[in-house]
PDB file of C-alpha atoms and ligand atoms in Angstrom:
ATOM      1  CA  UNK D   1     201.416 286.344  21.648  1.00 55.00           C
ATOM      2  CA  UNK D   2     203.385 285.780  24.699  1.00 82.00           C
ATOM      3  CA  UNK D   3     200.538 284.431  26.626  1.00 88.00           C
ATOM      4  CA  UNK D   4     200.251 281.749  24.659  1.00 91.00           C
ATOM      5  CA  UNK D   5     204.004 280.630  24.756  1.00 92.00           C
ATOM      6  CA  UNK D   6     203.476 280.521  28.756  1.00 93.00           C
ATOM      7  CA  UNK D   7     200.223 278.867  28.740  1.00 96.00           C
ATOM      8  CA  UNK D   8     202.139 275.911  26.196  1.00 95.00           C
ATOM      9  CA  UNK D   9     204.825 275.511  28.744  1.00 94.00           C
ATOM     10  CA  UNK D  10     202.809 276.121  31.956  1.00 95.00           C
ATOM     11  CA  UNK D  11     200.630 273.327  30.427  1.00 97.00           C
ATOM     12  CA  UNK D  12     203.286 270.856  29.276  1.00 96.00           C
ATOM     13  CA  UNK D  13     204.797 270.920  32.828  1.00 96.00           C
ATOM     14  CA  UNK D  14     200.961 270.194  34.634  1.00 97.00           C
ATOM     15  CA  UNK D  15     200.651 267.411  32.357  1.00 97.00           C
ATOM     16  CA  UNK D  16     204.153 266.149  33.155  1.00 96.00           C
ATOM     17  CA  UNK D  17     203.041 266.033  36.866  1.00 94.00           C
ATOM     18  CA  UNK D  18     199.859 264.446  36.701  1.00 95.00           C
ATOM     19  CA  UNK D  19     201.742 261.265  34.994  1.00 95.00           C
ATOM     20  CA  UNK D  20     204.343 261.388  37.073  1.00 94.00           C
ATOM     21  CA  UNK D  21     201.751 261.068  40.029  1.00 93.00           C
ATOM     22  CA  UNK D  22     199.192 258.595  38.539  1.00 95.00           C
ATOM     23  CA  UNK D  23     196.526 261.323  38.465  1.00 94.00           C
ATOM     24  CA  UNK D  24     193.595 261.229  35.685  1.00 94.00           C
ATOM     25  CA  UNK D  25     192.570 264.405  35.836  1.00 96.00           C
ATOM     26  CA  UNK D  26     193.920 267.941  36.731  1.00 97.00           C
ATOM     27  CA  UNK D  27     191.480 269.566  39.095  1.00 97.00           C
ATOM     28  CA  UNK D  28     193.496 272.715  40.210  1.00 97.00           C
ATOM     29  CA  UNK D  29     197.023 274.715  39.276  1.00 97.00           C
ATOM     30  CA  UNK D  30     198.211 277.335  41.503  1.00 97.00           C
ATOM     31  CA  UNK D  31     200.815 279.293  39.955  1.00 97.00           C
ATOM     32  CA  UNK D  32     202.863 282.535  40.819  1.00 97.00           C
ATOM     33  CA  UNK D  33     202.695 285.401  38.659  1.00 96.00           C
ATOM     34  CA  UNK D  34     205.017 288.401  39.178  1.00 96.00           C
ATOM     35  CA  UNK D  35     204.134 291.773  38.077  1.00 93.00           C
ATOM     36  CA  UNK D  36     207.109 292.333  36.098  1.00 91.00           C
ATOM     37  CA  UNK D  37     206.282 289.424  33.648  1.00 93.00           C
ATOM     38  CA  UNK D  38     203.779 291.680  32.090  1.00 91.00           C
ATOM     39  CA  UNK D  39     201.628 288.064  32.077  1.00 93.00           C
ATOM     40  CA  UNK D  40     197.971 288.830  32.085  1.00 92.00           C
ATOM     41  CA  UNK D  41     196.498 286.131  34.152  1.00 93.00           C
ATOM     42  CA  UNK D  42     192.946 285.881  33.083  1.00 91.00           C
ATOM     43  CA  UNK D  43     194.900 285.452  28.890  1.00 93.00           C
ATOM     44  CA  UNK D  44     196.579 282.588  30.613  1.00 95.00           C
ATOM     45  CA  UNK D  45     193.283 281.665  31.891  1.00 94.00           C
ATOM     46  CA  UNK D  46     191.569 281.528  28.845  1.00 95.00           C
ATOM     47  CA  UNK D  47     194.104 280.337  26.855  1.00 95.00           C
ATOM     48  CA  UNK D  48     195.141 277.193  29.471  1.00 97.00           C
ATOM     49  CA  UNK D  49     191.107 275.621  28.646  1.00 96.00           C
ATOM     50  CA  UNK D  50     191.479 276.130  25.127  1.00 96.00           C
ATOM     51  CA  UNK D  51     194.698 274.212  25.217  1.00 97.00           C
ATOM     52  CA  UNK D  52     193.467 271.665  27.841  1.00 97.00           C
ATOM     53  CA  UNK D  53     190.777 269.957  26.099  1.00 97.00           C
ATOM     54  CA  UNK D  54     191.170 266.349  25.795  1.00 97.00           C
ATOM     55  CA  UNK D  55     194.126 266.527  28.452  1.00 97.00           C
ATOM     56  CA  UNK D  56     193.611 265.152  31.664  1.00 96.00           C
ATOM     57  CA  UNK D  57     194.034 269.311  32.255  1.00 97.00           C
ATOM     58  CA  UNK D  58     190.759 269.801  31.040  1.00 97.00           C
ATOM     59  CA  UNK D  59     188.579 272.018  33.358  1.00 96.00           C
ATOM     60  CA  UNK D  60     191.305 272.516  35.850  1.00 96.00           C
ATOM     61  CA  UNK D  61     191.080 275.715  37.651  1.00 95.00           C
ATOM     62  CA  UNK D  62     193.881 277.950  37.539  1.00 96.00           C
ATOM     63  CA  UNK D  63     194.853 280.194  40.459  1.00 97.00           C
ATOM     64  CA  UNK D  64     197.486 282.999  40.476  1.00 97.00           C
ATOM     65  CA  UNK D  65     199.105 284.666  43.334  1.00 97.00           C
ATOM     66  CA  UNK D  66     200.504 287.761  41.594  1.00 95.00           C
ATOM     67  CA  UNK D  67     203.628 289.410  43.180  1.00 96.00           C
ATOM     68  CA  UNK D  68     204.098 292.800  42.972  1.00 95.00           C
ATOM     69  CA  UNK D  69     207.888 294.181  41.484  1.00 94.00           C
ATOM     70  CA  UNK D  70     210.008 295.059  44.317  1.00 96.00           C
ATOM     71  CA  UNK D  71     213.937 296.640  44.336  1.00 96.00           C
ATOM     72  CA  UNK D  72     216.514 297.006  46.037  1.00 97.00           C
ATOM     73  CA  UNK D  73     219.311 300.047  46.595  1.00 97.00           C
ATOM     74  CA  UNK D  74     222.775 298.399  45.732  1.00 97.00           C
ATOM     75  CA  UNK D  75     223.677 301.651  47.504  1.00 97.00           C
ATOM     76  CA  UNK D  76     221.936 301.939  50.794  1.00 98.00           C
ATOM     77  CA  UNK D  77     220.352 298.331  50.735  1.00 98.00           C
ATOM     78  CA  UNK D  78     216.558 300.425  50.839  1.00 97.00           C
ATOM     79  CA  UNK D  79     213.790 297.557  49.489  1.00 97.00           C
ATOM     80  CA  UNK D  80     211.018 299.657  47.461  1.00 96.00           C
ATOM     81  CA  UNK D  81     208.280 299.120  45.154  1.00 93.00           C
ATOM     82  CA  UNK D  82     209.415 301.220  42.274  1.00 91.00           C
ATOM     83  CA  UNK D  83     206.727 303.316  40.468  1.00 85.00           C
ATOM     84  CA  UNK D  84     206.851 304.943  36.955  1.00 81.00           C
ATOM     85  CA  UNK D  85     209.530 304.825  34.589  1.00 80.00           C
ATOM     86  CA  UNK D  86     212.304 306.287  36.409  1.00 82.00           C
ATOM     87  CA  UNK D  87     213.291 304.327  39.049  1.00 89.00           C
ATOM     88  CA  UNK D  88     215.263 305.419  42.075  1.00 94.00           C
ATOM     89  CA  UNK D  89     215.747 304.852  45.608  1.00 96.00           C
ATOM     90  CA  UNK D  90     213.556 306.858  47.487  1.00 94.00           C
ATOM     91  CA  UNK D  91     216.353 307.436  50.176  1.00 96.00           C
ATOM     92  CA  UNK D  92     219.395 308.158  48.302  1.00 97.00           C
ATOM     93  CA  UNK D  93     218.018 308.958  44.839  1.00 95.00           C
ATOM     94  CA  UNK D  94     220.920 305.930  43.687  1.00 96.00           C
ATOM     95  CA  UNK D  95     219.596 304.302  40.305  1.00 94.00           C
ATOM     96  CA  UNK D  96     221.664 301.202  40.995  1.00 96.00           C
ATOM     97  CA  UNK D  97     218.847 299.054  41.690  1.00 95.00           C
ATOM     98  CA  UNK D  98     218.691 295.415  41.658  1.00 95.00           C
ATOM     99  CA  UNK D  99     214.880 293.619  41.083  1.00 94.00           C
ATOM    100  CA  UNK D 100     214.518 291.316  44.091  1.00 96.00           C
ATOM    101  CA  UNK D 101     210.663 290.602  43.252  1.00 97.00           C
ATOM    102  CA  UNK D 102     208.190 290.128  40.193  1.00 96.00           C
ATOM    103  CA  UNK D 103     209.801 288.389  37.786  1.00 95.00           C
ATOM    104  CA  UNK D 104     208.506 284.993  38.908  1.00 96.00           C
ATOM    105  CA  UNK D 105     206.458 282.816  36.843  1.00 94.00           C
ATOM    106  CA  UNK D 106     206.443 279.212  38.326  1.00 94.00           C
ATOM    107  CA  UNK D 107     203.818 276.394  39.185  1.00 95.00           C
ATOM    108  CA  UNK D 108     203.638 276.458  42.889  1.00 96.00           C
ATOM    109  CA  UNK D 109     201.630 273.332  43.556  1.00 96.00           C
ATOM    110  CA  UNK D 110     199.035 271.275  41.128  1.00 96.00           C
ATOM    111  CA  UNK D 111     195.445 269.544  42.782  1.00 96.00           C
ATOM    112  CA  UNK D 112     195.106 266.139  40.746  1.00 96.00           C
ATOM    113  CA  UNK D 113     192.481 263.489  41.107  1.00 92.00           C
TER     114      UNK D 113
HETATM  115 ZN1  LIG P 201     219.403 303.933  48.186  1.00 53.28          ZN
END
């Protein structure tokens, strides 16, 4: 399950913070989520408090700020969100695309105590 994999890491590096700044307990993780991850947030979620217990992690609230996929025409230089299977640039029909947007998955900031 991929979810898991994630939650492992995304949990490893919280923990890693809160030593590194003295904190005792976890109380928040805001992390980025693009759409192209295929990450369902609320697995992560559940997953991340199953992992947590006895961590200083334990009960921390995750938040995600999902980003949705975006491209962009190596042709004309058009930025799109692509839809479907197919993809192509709405202005030029081009299929060289490039995906500037929604494959991120990083911790953007931890809350500790
Ligand atoms: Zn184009």
């Amino acid at each position: 399950m991929h979810e898991m994999a994630v939650t492992m890491s995304l949990l490893d590096l919280v923990l890693k913070e809160a030593t590194r700044a003295g904190a005792s307990r976890v109380v928040a993780v805001n992390v980025v989520l693009g759409e192209m991850t295929g990450i369902v947030d609320h697995c992560v979620q559940t997953n991340f408090e199953l992992m947590s217990r006895n961590t200083p992690a334990e009960g921390a609230v995750l938040s995600f700020r999902n980003v949705p996929k975006q491209a962009r025409c190596r042709k004309c230089a058009h930025v799109f969100q692509p839809t479907g299977i197919c993809w192509t640039c709405p202005k030029c029909q081009s299929a060289e695309l490039e995906i500037i947007a929604g494959n991120e998955l990083y911790v953007e900031s931890i809350e500790v105590e």
